[in-house]
Amino acid sequence: MSELRIVPVGDDVTLLDWQRVHNEIIPTAPLSVDDIRERAERNVLEVAYAGDVLIGCSTVRPPSEETAAATVIARVLPEHRRQGYGTAIYERSLARGRELSSKGIETHILATNEDGLRFAKSHGFVEVESYLLPGDTIPFIELRLEPQPD
């Protein structure tokens, strides 16, 4: 595994890299640059590189009116999966999510992303529900992290 570098979305280069990863992994709900700028005002958006190679991105959403849980989403481009990058991105995002909420952690994964669902379940997440965004035909799966025994 090449050295992982995770940086916040803070300029046009990182914003476009975050967009590329998001839109490749979630083609049913592509985001525009303006969408991402708006999300960056309320969420923690980061981009991950192995050396100078783009490998993934993450989103950490604070609790909202809809949920007291923080939302943690780690995305890794398919050609970089199963190399430890997803775990590193996830652990960093999880730590941030736990700083934002003591009421739980959840994630949302496109149902066709079998790698993502397998990864989440292997890290203790359980399915809570599925939902369709307006106009979509592929549902998202909402998962919640099961509390760890003391």
PDB file of C-alpha atoms in Angstrom:
ATOM      1  CA  MET A   1       0.000   0.000   0.000  1.00  0.00           C
ATOM      2  CA  SER A   2       1.412   3.391  -1.021  1.00  0.00           C
ATOM      3  CA  GLU A   3       1.407   6.066   1.644  1.00  0.00           C
ATOM      4  CA  LEU A   4      -2.101   7.396   2.115  1.00  0.00           C
ATOM      5  CA  ARG A   5      -2.656  11.137   2.196  1.00  0.00           C
ATOM      6  CA  ILE A   6      -6.096  12.453   3.165  1.00  0.00           C
ATOM      7  CA  VAL A   7      -6.840  16.136   2.668  1.00  0.00           C
ATOM      8  CA  PRO A   8      -9.916  18.310   3.136  1.00  0.00           C
ATOM      9  CA  VAL A   9     -11.751  19.611   0.093  1.00  0.00           C
ATOM     10  CA  GLY A  10     -10.395  23.135   0.044  1.00  0.00           C
ATOM     11  CA  ASP A  11      -9.708  24.164  -3.552  1.00  0.00           C
ATOM     12  CA  ASP A  12     -10.902  23.436  -7.081  1.00  0.00           C
ATOM     13  CA  VAL A  13      -8.520  20.481  -7.531  1.00  0.00           C
ATOM     14  CA  THR A  14      -9.697  18.632  -4.417  1.00  0.00           C
ATOM     15  CA  LEU A  15     -13.320  19.553  -5.102  1.00  0.00           C
ATOM     16  CA  LEU A  16     -13.135  18.080  -8.619  1.00  0.00           C
ATOM     17  CA  ASP A  17     -11.345  14.974  -7.328  1.00  0.00           C
ATOM     18  CA  TRP A  18     -14.041  14.478  -4.663  1.00  0.00           C
ATOM     19  CA  GLN A  19     -16.697  14.912  -7.375  1.00  0.00           C
ATOM     20  CA  ARG A  20     -15.008  12.353  -9.638  1.00  0.00           C
ATOM     21  CA  VAL A  21     -14.977   9.665  -6.949  1.00  0.00           C
ATOM     22  CA  HIS A  22     -18.511  10.392  -5.748  1.00  0.00           C
ATOM     23  CA  ASN A  23     -20.014  10.428  -9.230  1.00  0.00           C
ATOM     24  CA  GLU A  24     -18.208   7.256 -10.319  1.00  0.00           C
ATOM     25  CA  ILE A  25     -19.365   5.317  -7.263  1.00  0.00           C
ATOM     26  CA  ILE A  26     -22.862   6.830  -7.192  1.00  0.00           C
ATOM     27  CA  PRO A  27     -23.729   7.317 -10.883  1.00  0.00           C
ATOM     28  CA  THR A  28     -27.451   7.462 -10.109  1.00  0.00           C
ATOM     29  CA  ALA A  29     -27.055  10.669  -8.051  1.00  0.00           C
ATOM     30  CA  PRO A  30     -24.272  12.729  -9.636  1.00  0.00           C
ATOM     31  CA  LEU A  31     -23.373  15.978  -7.908  1.00  0.00           C
ATOM     32  CA  SER A  32     -22.460  19.250  -9.590  1.00  0.00           C
ATOM     33  CA  VAL A  33     -19.637  21.488  -8.416  1.00  0.00           C
ATOM     34  CA  ASP A  34     -22.232  23.815  -6.873  1.00  0.00           C
ATOM     35  CA  ASP A  35     -23.853  20.866  -5.034  1.00  0.00           C
ATOM     36  CA  ILE A  36     -20.480  19.933  -3.559  1.00  0.00           C
ATOM     37  CA  ARG A  37     -19.627  23.491  -2.538  1.00  0.00           C
ATOM     38  CA  GLU A  38     -22.948  23.678  -0.700  1.00  0.00           C
ATOM     39  CA  ARG A  39     -22.354  20.323   1.020  1.00  0.00           C
ATOM     40  CA  ALA A  40     -18.840  21.382   2.030  1.00  0.00           C
ATOM     41  CA  GLU A  41     -20.362  24.192   4.102  1.00  0.00           C
ATOM     42  CA  ARG A  42     -22.130  21.744   6.428  1.00  0.00           C
ATOM     43  CA  ASN A  43     -20.238  18.433   6.015  1.00  0.00           C
ATOM     44  CA  VAL A  44     -16.631  17.311   6.303  1.00  0.00           C
ATOM     45  CA  LEU A  45     -15.501  16.351   2.787  1.00  0.00           C
ATOM     46  CA  GLU A  46     -12.066  14.806   2.280  1.00  0.00           C
ATOM     47  CA  VAL A  47     -10.132  13.318  -0.628  1.00  0.00           C
ATOM     48  CA  ALA A  48      -7.659  10.427  -0.342  1.00  0.00           C
ATOM     49  CA  TYR A  49      -4.521   9.930  -2.416  1.00  0.00           C
ATOM     50  CA  ALA A  50      -1.920   7.161  -2.563  1.00  0.00           C
ATOM     51  CA  GLY A  51       1.075   9.304  -3.325  1.00  0.00           C
ATOM     52  CA  ASP A  52      -0.368  11.547  -6.048  1.00  0.00           C
ATOM     53  CA  VAL A  53      -2.950   9.016  -7.272  1.00  0.00           C
ATOM     54  CA  LEU A  54      -6.601   9.710  -6.422  1.00  0.00           C
ATOM     55  CA  ILE A  55      -8.038   6.662  -4.668  1.00  0.00           C
ATOM     56  CA  GLY A  56     -11.117   7.781  -2.750  1.00  0.00           C
ATOM     57  CA  CYS A  57     -13.086  10.346  -0.797  1.00  0.00           C
ATOM     58  CA  SER A  58     -15.197  10.608   2.314  1.00  0.00           C
ATOM     59  CA  THR A  59     -18.146  12.494   3.746  1.00  0.00           C
ATOM     60  CA  VAL A  60     -18.952  13.009   7.406  1.00  0.00           C
ATOM     61  CA  ARG A  61     -22.337  14.592   8.073  1.00  0.00           C
ATOM     62  CA  PRO A  62     -23.179  15.969  11.499  1.00  0.00           C
ATOM     63  CA  PRO A  63     -26.486  15.068  13.144  1.00  0.00           C
ATOM     64  CA  SER A  64     -29.532  16.772  11.624  1.00  0.00           C
ATOM     65  CA  GLU A  65     -33.249  17.196  12.200  1.00  0.00           C
ATOM     66  CA  GLU A  66     -33.694  13.794  10.519  1.00  0.00           C
ATOM     67  CA  THR A  67     -31.217  11.851  12.658  1.00  0.00           C
ATOM     68  CA  ALA A  68     -29.228  12.283  15.860  1.00  0.00           C
ATOM     69  CA  ALA A  69     -26.537  10.032  14.389  1.00  0.00           C
ATOM     70  CA  ALA A  70     -23.543  11.262  12.433  1.00  0.00           C
ATOM     71  CA  THR A  71     -23.273   9.870   8.913  1.00  0.00           C
ATOM     72  CA  VAL A  72     -19.932   8.442   7.779  1.00  0.00           C
ATOM     73  CA  ILE A  73     -19.356   7.543   4.130  1.00  0.00           C
ATOM     74  CA  ALA A  74     -16.030   6.230   2.798  1.00  0.00           C
ATOM     75  CA  ARG A  75     -15.641   5.705  -0.945  1.00  0.00           C
ATOM     76  CA  VAL A  76     -12.755   3.968  -2.750  1.00  0.00           C
ATOM     77  CA  LEU A  77     -12.455   3.720  -6.522  1.00  0.00           C
ATOM     78  CA  PRO A  78     -12.840   0.072  -7.616  1.00  0.00           C
ATOM     79  CA  GLU A  79      -9.254  -0.324  -8.846  1.00  0.00           C
ATOM     80  CA  HIS A  80      -7.922   0.635  -5.387  1.00  0.00           C
ATOM     81  CA  ARG A  81     -10.152  -1.577  -3.228  1.00  0.00           C
ATOM     82  CA  ARG A  82      -8.923  -4.406  -0.996  1.00  0.00           C
ATOM     83  CA  GLN A  83      -5.590  -2.693  -0.330  1.00  0.00           C
ATOM     84  CA  GLY A  84      -6.356  -1.213   3.100  1.00  0.00           C
ATOM     85  CA  TYR A  85      -7.262   2.269   1.868  1.00  0.00           C
ATOM     86  CA  GLY A  86     -10.963   1.946   2.647  1.00  0.00           C
ATOM     87  CA  THR A  87     -10.246   0.933   6.224  1.00  0.00           C
ATOM     88  CA  ALA A  88      -7.911   3.904   6.723  1.00  0.00           C
ATOM     89  CA  ILE A  89     -10.428   6.362   5.225  1.00  0.00           C
ATOM     90  CA  TYR A  90     -13.264   4.806   7.216  1.00  0.00           C
ATOM     91  CA  GLU A  91     -11.396   4.868  10.549  1.00  0.00           C
ATOM     92  CA  ARG A  92     -10.497   8.532  10.114  1.00  0.00           C
ATOM     93  CA  SER A  93     -14.091   9.389   9.178  1.00  0.00           C
ATOM     94  CA  LEU A  94     -15.503   7.295  12.021  1.00  0.00           C
ATOM     95  CA  ALA A  95     -13.346   9.163  14.555  1.00  0.00           C
ATOM     96  CA  ARG A  96     -14.658  12.458  13.213  1.00  0.00           C
ATOM     97  CA  GLY A  97     -18.245  11.163  13.239  1.00  0.00           C
ATOM     98  CA  ARG A  98     -17.907  10.143  16.880  1.00  0.00           C
ATOM     99  CA  GLU A  99     -16.678  13.662  17.706  1.00  0.00           C
ATOM    100  CA  LEU A 100     -19.873  15.053  16.157  1.00  0.00           C
ATOM    101  CA  SER A 101     -22.395  12.664  17.743  1.00  0.00           C
ATOM    102  CA  SER A 102     -22.615  10.344  20.700  1.00  0.00           C
ATOM    103  CA  LYS A 103     -26.009   9.137  19.410  1.00  0.00           C
ATOM    104  CA  GLY A 104     -24.701   6.732  16.794  1.00  0.00           C
ATOM    105  CA  ILE A 105     -23.131   6.370  13.372  1.00  0.00           C
ATOM    106  CA  GLU A 106     -24.886   5.532  10.140  1.00  0.00           C
ATOM    107  CA  THR A 107     -23.968   5.216   6.486  1.00  0.00           C
ATOM    108  CA  HIS A 108     -25.787   5.112   3.153  1.00  0.00           C
ATOM    109  CA  ILE A 109     -24.703   2.891   0.251  1.00  0.00           C
ATOM    110  CA  LEU A 110     -26.134   2.450  -3.225  1.00  0.00           C
ATOM    111  CA  ALA A 111     -27.682  -1.031  -3.342  1.00  0.00           C
ATOM    112  CA  THR A 112     -25.648  -2.030  -6.408  1.00  0.00           C
ATOM    113  CA  ASN A 113     -22.361  -1.265  -4.590  1.00  0.00           C
ATOM    114  CA  GLU A 114     -21.796  -4.805  -3.338  1.00  0.00           C
ATOM    115  CA  ASP A 115     -18.208  -4.051  -2.246  1.00  0.00           C
ATOM    116  CA  GLY A 116     -19.412  -1.107  -0.169  1.00  0.00           C
ATOM    117  CA  LEU A 117     -22.193  -3.104   1.469  1.00  0.00           C
ATOM    118  CA  ARG A 118     -19.825  -5.981   2.259  1.00  0.00           C
ATOM    119  CA  PHE A 119     -17.278  -3.529   3.715  1.00  0.00           C
ATOM    120  CA  ALA A 120     -19.874  -1.818   5.923  1.00  0.00           C
ATOM    121  CA  LYS A 121     -21.291  -5.085   7.222  1.00  0.00           C
ATOM    122  CA  SER A 122     -17.786  -6.402   7.964  1.00  0.00           C
ATOM    123  CA  HIS A 123     -17.239  -3.288  10.106  1.00  0.00           C
ATOM    124  CA  GLY A 124     -20.359  -3.860  12.228  1.00  0.00           C
ATOM    125  CA  PHE A 125     -23.041  -1.979  10.285  1.00  0.00           C
ATOM    126  CA  VAL A 126     -26.520  -3.485   9.969  1.00  0.00           C
ATOM    127  CA  GLU A 127     -29.221  -2.610   7.460  1.00  0.00           C
ATOM    128  CA  VAL A 128     -31.936  -0.338   8.791  1.00  0.00           C
ATOM    129  CA  GLU A 129     -33.934   0.507   5.670  1.00  0.00           C
ATOM    130  CA  SER A 130     -33.755   1.129   1.949  1.00  0.00           C
ATOM    131  CA  TYR A 131     -35.063   4.168   0.114  1.00  0.00           C
ATOM    132  CA  LEU A 132     -35.286   5.607  -3.388  1.00  0.00           C
ATOM    133  CA  LEU A 133     -34.364   9.159  -4.249  1.00  0.00           C
ATOM    134  CA  PRO A 134     -36.956  10.877  -6.475  1.00  0.00           C
ATOM    135  CA  GLY A 135     -36.674   9.558 -10.027  1.00  0.00           C
ATOM    136  CA  ASP A 136     -34.224   6.769  -9.104  1.00  0.00           C
ATOM    137  CA  THR A 137     -34.720   3.058  -9.716  1.00  0.00           C
ATOM    138  CA  ILE A 138     -31.804   1.796  -7.588  1.00  0.00           C
ATOM    139  CA  PRO A 139     -32.324   2.184  -3.839  1.00  0.00           C
ATOM    140  CA  PHE A 140     -29.865   3.343  -1.239  1.00  0.00           C
ATOM    141  CA  ILE A 141     -29.391   1.160   1.831  1.00  0.00           C
ATOM    142  CA  GLU A 142     -29.205   2.918   5.185  1.00  0.00           C
ATOM    143  CA  LEU A 143     -27.052   1.075   7.708  1.00  0.00           C
ATOM    144  CA  ARG A 144     -26.352   1.795  11.362  1.00  0.00           C
ATOM    145  CA  LEU A 145     -23.256   0.875  13.303  1.00  0.00           C
ATOM    146  CA  GLU A 146     -24.105  -1.561  16.054  1.00  0.00           C
ATOM    147  CA  PRO A 147     -22.803  -0.456  19.467  1.00  0.00           C
ATOM    148  CA  GLN A 148     -19.693  -2.322  20.549  1.00  0.00           C
ATOM    149  CA  PRO A 149     -19.982  -4.243  23.850  1.00  0.00           C
ATOM    150  CA  ASP A 150     -18.057  -2.694  26.734  1.00  0.00           C
TER     151      ASP A 150
END
